[in-house]
Short mmCIF file of C-alpha atoms in Angstrom, two decimals:
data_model
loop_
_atom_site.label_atom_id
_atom_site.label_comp_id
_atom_site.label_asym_id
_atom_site.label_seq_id
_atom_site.Cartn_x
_atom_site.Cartn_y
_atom_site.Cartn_z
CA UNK A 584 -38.63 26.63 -37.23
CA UNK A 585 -40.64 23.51 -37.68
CA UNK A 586 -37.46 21.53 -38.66
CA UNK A 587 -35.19 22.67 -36.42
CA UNK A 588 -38.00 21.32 -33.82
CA UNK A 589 -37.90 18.03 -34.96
CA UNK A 590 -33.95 17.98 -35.36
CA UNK A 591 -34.09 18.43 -32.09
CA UNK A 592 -36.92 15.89 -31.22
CA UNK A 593 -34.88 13.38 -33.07
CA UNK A 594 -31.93 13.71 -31.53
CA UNK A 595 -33.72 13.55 -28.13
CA UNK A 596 -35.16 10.39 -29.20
CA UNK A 597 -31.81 9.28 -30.13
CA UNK A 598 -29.95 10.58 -27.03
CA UNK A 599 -32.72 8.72 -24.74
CA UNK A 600 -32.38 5.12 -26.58
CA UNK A 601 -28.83 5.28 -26.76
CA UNK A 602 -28.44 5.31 -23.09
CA UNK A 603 -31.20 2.77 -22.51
CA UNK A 604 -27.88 0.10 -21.88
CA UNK A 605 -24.56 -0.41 -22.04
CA UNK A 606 -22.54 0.26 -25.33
CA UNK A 607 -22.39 -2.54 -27.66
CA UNK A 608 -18.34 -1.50 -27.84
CA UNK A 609 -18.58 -1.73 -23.82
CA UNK A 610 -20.14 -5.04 -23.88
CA UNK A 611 -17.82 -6.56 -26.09
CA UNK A 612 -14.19 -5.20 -24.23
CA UNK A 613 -16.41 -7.09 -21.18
CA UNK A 614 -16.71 -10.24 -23.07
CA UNK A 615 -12.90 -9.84 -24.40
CA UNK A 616 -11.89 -9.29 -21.21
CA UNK A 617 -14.06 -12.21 -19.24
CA UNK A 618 -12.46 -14.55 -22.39
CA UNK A 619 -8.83 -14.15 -20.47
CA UNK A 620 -10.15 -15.35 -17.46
CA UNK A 621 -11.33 -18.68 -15.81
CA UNK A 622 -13.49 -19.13 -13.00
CA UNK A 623 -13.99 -23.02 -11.98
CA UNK A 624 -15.92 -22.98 -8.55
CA UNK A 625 -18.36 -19.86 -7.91
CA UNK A 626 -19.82 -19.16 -11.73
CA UNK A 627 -19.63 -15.37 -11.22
CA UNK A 628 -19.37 -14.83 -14.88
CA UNK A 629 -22.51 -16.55 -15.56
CA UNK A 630 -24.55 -13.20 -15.02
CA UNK A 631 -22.60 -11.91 -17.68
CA UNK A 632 -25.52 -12.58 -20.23
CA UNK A 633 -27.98 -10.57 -22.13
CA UNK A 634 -26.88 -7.25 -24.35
CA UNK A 635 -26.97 -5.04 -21.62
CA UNK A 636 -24.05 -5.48 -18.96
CA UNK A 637 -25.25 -2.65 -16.58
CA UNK A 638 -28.17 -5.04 -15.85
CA UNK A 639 -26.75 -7.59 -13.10
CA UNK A 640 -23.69 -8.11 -14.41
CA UNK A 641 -21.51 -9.35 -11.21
CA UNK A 642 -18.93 -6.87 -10.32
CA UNK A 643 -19.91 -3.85 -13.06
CA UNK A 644 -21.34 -0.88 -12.15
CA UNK A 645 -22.05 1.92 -15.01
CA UNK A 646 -22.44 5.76 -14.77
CA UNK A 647 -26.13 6.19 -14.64
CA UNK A 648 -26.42 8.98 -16.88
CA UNK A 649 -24.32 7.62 -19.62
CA UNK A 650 -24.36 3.74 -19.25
CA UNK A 651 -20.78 3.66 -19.91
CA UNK A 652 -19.05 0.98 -17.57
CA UNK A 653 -17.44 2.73 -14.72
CA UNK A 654 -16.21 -0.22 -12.07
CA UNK A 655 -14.85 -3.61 -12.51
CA UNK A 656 -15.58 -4.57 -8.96
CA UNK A 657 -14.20 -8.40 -8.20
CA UNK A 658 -13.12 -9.77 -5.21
CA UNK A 659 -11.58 -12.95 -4.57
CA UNK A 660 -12.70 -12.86 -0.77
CA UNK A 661 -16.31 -11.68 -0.34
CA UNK A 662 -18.81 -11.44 2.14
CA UNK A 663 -21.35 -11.58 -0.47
CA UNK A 664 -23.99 -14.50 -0.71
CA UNK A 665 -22.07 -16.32 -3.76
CA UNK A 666 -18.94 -16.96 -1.81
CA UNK A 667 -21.06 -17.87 1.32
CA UNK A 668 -23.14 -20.92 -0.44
CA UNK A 669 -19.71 -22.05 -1.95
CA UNK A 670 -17.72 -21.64 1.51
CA UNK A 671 -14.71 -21.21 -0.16
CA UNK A 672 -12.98 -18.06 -1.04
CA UNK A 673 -12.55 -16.95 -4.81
CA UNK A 674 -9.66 -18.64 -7.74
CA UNK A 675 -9.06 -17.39 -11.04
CA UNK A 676 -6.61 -17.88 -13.27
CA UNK A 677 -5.66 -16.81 -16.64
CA UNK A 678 -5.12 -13.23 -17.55
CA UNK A 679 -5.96 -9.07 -17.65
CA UNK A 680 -6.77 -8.90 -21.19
CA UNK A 681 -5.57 -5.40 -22.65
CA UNK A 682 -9.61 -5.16 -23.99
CA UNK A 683 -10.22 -3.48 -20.46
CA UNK A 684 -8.60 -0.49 -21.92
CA UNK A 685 -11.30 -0.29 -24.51
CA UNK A 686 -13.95 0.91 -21.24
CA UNK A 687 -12.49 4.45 -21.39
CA UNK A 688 -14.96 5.62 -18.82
CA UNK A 689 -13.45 3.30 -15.99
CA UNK A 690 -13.24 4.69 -12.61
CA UNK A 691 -12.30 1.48 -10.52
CA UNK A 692 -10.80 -1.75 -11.73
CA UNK A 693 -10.61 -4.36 -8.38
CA UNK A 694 -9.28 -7.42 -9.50
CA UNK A 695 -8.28 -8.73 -6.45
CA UNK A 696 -7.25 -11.84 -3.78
CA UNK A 697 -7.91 -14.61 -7.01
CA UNK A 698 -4.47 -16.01 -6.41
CA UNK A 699 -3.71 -17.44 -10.19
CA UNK A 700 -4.19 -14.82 -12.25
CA UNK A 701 -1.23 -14.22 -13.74
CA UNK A 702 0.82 -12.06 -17.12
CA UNK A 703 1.28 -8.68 -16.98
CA UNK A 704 -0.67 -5.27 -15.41
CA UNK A 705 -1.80 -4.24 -19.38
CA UNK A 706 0.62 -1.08 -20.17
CA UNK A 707 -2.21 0.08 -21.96
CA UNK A 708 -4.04 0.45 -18.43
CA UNK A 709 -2.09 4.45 -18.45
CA UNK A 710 -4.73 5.86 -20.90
CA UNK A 711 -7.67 5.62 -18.72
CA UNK A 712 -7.55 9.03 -17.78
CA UNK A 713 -10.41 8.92 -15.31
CA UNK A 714 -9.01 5.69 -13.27
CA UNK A 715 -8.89 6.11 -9.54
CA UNK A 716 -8.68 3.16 -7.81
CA UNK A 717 -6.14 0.25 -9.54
CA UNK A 718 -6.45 -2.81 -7.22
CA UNK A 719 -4.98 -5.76 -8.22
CA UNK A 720 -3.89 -7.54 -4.59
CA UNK A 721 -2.99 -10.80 -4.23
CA UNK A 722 -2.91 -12.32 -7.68
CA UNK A 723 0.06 -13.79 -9.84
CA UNK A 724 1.08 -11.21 -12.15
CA UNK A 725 4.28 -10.12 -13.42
CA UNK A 726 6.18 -7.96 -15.34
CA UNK A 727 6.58 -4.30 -14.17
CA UNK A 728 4.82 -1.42 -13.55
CA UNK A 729 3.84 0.53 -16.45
CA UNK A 730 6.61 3.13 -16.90
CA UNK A 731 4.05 6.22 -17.29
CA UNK A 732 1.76 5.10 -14.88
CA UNK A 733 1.96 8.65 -13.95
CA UNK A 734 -0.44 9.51 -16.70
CA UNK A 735 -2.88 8.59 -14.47
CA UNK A 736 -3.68 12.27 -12.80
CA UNK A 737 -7.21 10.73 -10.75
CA UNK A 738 -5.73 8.07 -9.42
CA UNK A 739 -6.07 7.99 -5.56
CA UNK A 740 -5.53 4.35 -4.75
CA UNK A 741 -2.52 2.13 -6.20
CA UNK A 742 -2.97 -1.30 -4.67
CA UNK A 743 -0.61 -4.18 -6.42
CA UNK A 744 0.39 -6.16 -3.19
CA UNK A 745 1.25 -9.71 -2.59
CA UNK A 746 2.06 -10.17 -6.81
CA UNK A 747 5.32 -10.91 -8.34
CA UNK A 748 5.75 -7.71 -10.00
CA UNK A 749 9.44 -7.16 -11.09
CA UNK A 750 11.60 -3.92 -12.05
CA UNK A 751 11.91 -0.77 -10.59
CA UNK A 752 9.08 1.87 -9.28
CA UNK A 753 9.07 3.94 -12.71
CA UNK A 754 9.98 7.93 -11.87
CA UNK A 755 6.71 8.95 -13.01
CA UNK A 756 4.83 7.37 -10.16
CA UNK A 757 5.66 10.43 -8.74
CA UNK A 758 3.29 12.33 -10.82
CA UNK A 759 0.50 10.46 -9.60
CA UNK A 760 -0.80 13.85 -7.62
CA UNK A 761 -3.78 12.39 -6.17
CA UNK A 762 -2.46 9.86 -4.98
CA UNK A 763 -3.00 8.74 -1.50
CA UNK A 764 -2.66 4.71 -0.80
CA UNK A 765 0.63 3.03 -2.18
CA UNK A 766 0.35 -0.60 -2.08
CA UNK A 767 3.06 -2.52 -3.46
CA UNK A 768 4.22 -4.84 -0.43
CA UNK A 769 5.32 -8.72 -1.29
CA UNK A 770 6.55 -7.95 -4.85
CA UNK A 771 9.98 -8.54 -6.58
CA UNK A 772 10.86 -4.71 -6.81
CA UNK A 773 14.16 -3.85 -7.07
CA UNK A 774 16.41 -0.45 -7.86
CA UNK A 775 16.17 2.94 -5.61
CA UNK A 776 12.89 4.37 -4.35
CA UNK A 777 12.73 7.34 -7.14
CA UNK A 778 14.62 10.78 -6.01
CA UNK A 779 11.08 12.94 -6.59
CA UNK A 780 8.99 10.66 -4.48
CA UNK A 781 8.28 13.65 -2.51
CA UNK A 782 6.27 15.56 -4.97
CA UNK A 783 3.59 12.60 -4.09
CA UNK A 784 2.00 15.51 -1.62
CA UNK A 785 -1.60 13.52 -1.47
CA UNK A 786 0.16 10.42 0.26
CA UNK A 787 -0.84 9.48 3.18
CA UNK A 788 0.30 5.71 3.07
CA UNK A 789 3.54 4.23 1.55
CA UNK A 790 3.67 0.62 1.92
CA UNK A 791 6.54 -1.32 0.46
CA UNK A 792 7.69 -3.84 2.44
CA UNK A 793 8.76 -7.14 1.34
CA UNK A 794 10.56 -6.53 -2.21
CA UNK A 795 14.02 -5.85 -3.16
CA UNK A 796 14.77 -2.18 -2.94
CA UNK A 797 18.20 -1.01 -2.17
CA UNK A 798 20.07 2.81 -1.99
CA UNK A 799 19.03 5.31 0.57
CA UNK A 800 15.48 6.89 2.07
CA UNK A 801 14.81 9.59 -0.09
CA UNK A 802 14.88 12.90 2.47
CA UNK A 803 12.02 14.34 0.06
CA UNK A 804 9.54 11.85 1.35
CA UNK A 805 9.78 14.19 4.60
CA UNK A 806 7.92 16.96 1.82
CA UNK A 807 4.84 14.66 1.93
CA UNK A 808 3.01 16.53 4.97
CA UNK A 809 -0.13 14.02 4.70
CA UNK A 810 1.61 11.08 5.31
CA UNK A 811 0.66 9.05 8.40
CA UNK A 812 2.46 5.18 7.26
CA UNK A 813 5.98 4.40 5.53
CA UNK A 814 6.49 0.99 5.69
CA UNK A 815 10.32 0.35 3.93
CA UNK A 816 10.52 -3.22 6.28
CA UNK A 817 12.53 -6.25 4.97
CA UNK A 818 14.16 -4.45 1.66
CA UNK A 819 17.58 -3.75 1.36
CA UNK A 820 17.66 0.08 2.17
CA UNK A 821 20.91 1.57 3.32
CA UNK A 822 22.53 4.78 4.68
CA UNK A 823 20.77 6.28 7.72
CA UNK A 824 17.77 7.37 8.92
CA UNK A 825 16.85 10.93 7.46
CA UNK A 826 16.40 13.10 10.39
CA UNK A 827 13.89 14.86 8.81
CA UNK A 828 11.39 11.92 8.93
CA UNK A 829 10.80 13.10 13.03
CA UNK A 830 9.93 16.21 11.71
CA UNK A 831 6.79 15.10 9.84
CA UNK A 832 3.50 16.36 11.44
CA UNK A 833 1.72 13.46 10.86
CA UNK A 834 4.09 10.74 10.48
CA UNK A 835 2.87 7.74 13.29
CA UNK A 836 3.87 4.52 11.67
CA UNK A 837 7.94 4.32 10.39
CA UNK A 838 8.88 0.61 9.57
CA UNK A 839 12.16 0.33 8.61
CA UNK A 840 12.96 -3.34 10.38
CA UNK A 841 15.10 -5.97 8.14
CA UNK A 842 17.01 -3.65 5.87
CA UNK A 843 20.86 -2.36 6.14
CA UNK A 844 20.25 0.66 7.42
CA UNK A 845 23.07 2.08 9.49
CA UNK A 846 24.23 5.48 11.05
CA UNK A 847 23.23 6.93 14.54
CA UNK A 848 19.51 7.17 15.79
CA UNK A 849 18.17 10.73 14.93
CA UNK A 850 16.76 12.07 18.16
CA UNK A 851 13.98 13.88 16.07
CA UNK A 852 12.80 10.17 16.20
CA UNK A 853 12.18 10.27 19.84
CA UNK A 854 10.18 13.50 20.15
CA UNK A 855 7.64 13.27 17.33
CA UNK A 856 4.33 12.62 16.11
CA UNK A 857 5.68 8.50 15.72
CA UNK A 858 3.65 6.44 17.78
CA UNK A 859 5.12 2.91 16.39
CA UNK A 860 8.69 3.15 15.66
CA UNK A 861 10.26 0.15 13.83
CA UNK A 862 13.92 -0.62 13.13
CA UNK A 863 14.82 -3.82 14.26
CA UNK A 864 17.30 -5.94 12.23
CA UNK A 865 19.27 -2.96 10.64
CA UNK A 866 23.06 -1.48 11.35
CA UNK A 867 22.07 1.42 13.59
CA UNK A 868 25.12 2.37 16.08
CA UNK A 869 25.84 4.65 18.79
CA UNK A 870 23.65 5.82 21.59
CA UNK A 871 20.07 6.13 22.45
CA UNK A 872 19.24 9.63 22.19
CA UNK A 873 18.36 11.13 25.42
CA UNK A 874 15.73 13.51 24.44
CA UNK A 875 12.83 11.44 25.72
CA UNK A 876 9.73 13.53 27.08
CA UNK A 877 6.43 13.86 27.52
CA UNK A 878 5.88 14.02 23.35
CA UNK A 879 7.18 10.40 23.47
CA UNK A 880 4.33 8.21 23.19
CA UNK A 881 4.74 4.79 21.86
CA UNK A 882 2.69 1.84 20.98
CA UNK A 883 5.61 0.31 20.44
CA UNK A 884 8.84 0.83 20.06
CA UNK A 885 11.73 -1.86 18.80
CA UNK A 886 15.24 -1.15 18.65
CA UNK A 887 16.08 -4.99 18.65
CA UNK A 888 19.00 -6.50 16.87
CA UNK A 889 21.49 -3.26 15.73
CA UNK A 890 24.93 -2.12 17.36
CA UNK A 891 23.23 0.51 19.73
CA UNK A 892 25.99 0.88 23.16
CA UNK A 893 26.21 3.08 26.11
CA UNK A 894 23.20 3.55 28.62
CA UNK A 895 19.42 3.29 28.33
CA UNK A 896 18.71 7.01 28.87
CA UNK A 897 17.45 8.07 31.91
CA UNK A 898 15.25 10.42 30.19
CA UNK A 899 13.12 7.71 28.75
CA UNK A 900 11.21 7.58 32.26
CA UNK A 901 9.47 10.99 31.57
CA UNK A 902 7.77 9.49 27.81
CA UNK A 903 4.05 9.64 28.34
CA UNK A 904 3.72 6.14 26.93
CA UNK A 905 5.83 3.23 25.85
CA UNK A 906 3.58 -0.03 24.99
CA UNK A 907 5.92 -2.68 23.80
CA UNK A 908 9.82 -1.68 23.85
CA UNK A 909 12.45 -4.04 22.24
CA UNK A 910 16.31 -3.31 23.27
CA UNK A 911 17.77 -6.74 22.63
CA UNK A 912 20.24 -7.93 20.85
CA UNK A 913 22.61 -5.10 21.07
CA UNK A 914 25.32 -3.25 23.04
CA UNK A 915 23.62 -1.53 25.59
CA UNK A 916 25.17 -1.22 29.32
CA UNK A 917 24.22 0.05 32.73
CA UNK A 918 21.08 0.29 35.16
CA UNK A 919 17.69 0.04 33.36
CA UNK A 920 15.89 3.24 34.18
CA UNK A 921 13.01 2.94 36.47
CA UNK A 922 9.70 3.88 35.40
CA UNK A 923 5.99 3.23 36.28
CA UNK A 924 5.40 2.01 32.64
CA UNK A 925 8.32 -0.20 32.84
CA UNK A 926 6.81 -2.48 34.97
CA UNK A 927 5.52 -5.13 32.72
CA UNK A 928 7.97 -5.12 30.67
CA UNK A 929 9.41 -8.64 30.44
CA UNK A 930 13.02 -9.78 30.38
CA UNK A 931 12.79 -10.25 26.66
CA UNK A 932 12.76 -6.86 25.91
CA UNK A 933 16.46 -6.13 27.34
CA UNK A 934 18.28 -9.48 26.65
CA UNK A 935 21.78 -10.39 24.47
CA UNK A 936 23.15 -7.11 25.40
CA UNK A 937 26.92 -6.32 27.16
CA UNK A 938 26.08 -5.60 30.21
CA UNK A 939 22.58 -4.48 31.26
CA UNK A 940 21.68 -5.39 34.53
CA UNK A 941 17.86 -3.98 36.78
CA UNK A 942 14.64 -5.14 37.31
CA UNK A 943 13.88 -7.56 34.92
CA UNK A 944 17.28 -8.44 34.70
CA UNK A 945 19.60 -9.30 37.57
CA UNK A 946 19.96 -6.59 39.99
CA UNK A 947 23.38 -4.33 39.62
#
């Protein structure tokens, strides 16, 4: 009994110093990884001294219990005290070293808004299988997304915005089934937004705006009830508008502007839960819908620069709301509706059509 008492004893003794820090192996992927980088004008690495790095280390945080290294938390733009003295905002250049891969217990890596750092997201970056946040905004990097990024079950936010990431959106991003924020605006993206996007159920933003992809709108992104922002703006996305998208419950921002969409306007646009309707700058023909009623209630609403013809509907003087509405540059003809929320709306909105003509137009 007496042994199996101090067994025990020892390995409490053990247990206790070996948490007193971080890992030596922790320290060291740290240092490996802080050896990619260079920081010329705020000195945040120079905390990174001394054996243990859950002890004022800028940016790391460690699970208290453990002293494993759990965020990588560095911004480029900061509020805090270092970036004050400096007034300046953060630079950094150089690269993600794959060592960061080595900190198995990650939960968040924020690398963000440095501006030069460039190479690739680290492929190895997949095998942290409790990651949840991946922020790497408004950097340099390159390359493409890791192809089984969907490895990454936890993950809730996938932020890689305003990089030059290349390639296509690998299928498995779809098996990311936590996630809920989808970053990728201001890349170099290219192929077809993947057929089994819809199995992202968690998602309640999709922005992607600003890169290269072409082919249709998936209809299974309509199987994503959660999702309140699709943002598909100045791609080259064709075919039309999936009617189901009006059908989402909580669907209340659809940017489609600047792509090659065409087809007729699905009138489930017009009655929905979409409070800011985008699609300026596409190939959308035919006539407005006339299903507006009280459902309709928009921020703003832009319709500018497609082949839309025939009448402004008379119905659209029942919507609850319109905010900003955008008719120009098309085909439209006949009387603009009256309405008590048309009233400052400005000439702008109905210009470079065939032959509008009301208040704020010439009179018929």
């Amino acid at each position: 009994m007496g042994t199996s008492l101090l067994i025990t004893a020892v390995l409490v003794l053990l247990v206790g110093t070996a948490v007193k820090g971080c890992p030596p192996s922790d320290r060291a992927a740290l240092l490996a990884f802080k050896a990619a980088l260079h920081e010329p004008y705020l000195g945040i690495f120079k905390s990174w001294k001394g054996n243990d790095c859950c002890k004022k280390w800028y940016g790391i945080s460690c699970d208290p219990t453990t002293k494993r290294v759990a965020d990588i938390n560095l911004r480029g733009e900061s509020e805090d005290p270092i970036f004050q003295k400096a007034h300046r905002t953060g630079y950094m250049n150089g690269t993600i070293s794959p060592a960061i891969c080595k900190l198995t217990r990650l939960s968040s890596v924020i690398i963000a808004d440095w501006k030069g750092i460039s190479g690739i997201i680290p492929p190895c970056i997949s095998s942290l299988p409790f990651l949840r946040i991946l922020d790497l905004i408004g950097n340099q990097l390159s390359g493409e997304i890791p192809f089984d990024i969907g490895k990454l079950s936890r993950l809730t936010v996938l932020n890689i915005a305003d990089n030059r990431i290349t390639g296509r959106m690998p299928r498995s991003i779809a098996n990311l089934s936590s996630l809920m924020h989808l970053d990728l605006r201001n890349n170099l993206i290219s192929g077809t937004i993947p057929q089994n996007f819809g199995k992202l159920r968690m998602l309640s933003r999709a922005l992607l705006s600003g890169n290269r992809i072409y082919g249709p709108i998936p209809y299974t992104i309509s199987y994503i009830y959660r999702l309140s922002d699709l943002d598909l703006s100045l791609n080259r996305i064709s075919g039309p508008v999936p009617e189901s998208l009006g059908k989402m419950a909580v669907l209340a921002t659809l940017n489609l502007d600047g792509n090659m969409i065409s087809g007729k306007l699905p009138a489930t646009l017009i009655n929905s839960s979409i409070s800011i309707l985008n699609l300026s700058r596409n190939a959308i023909e035919g006539n407005i819908p006339d299903v507006f009623g009280p459902r309709s209630y928009f921020m703003m609403m832009d319709l500018s620069y497609n082949n839309l013809k025939g009448p402004i509907p008379k119905s659209i003087a029942s919507a609850s709301y319109i905010g900003h509405l955008d008719l120009s540059h098309n085909h439209l003809c006949g009387a603009i509706p009256a309405g008590s929320w048309f009233e400052h709306l400005e000439a702008a909105s109905f210009v470079n059509n065939d032959c509008l003509c009301g208040k704020p137009l010439k009179s018929c």
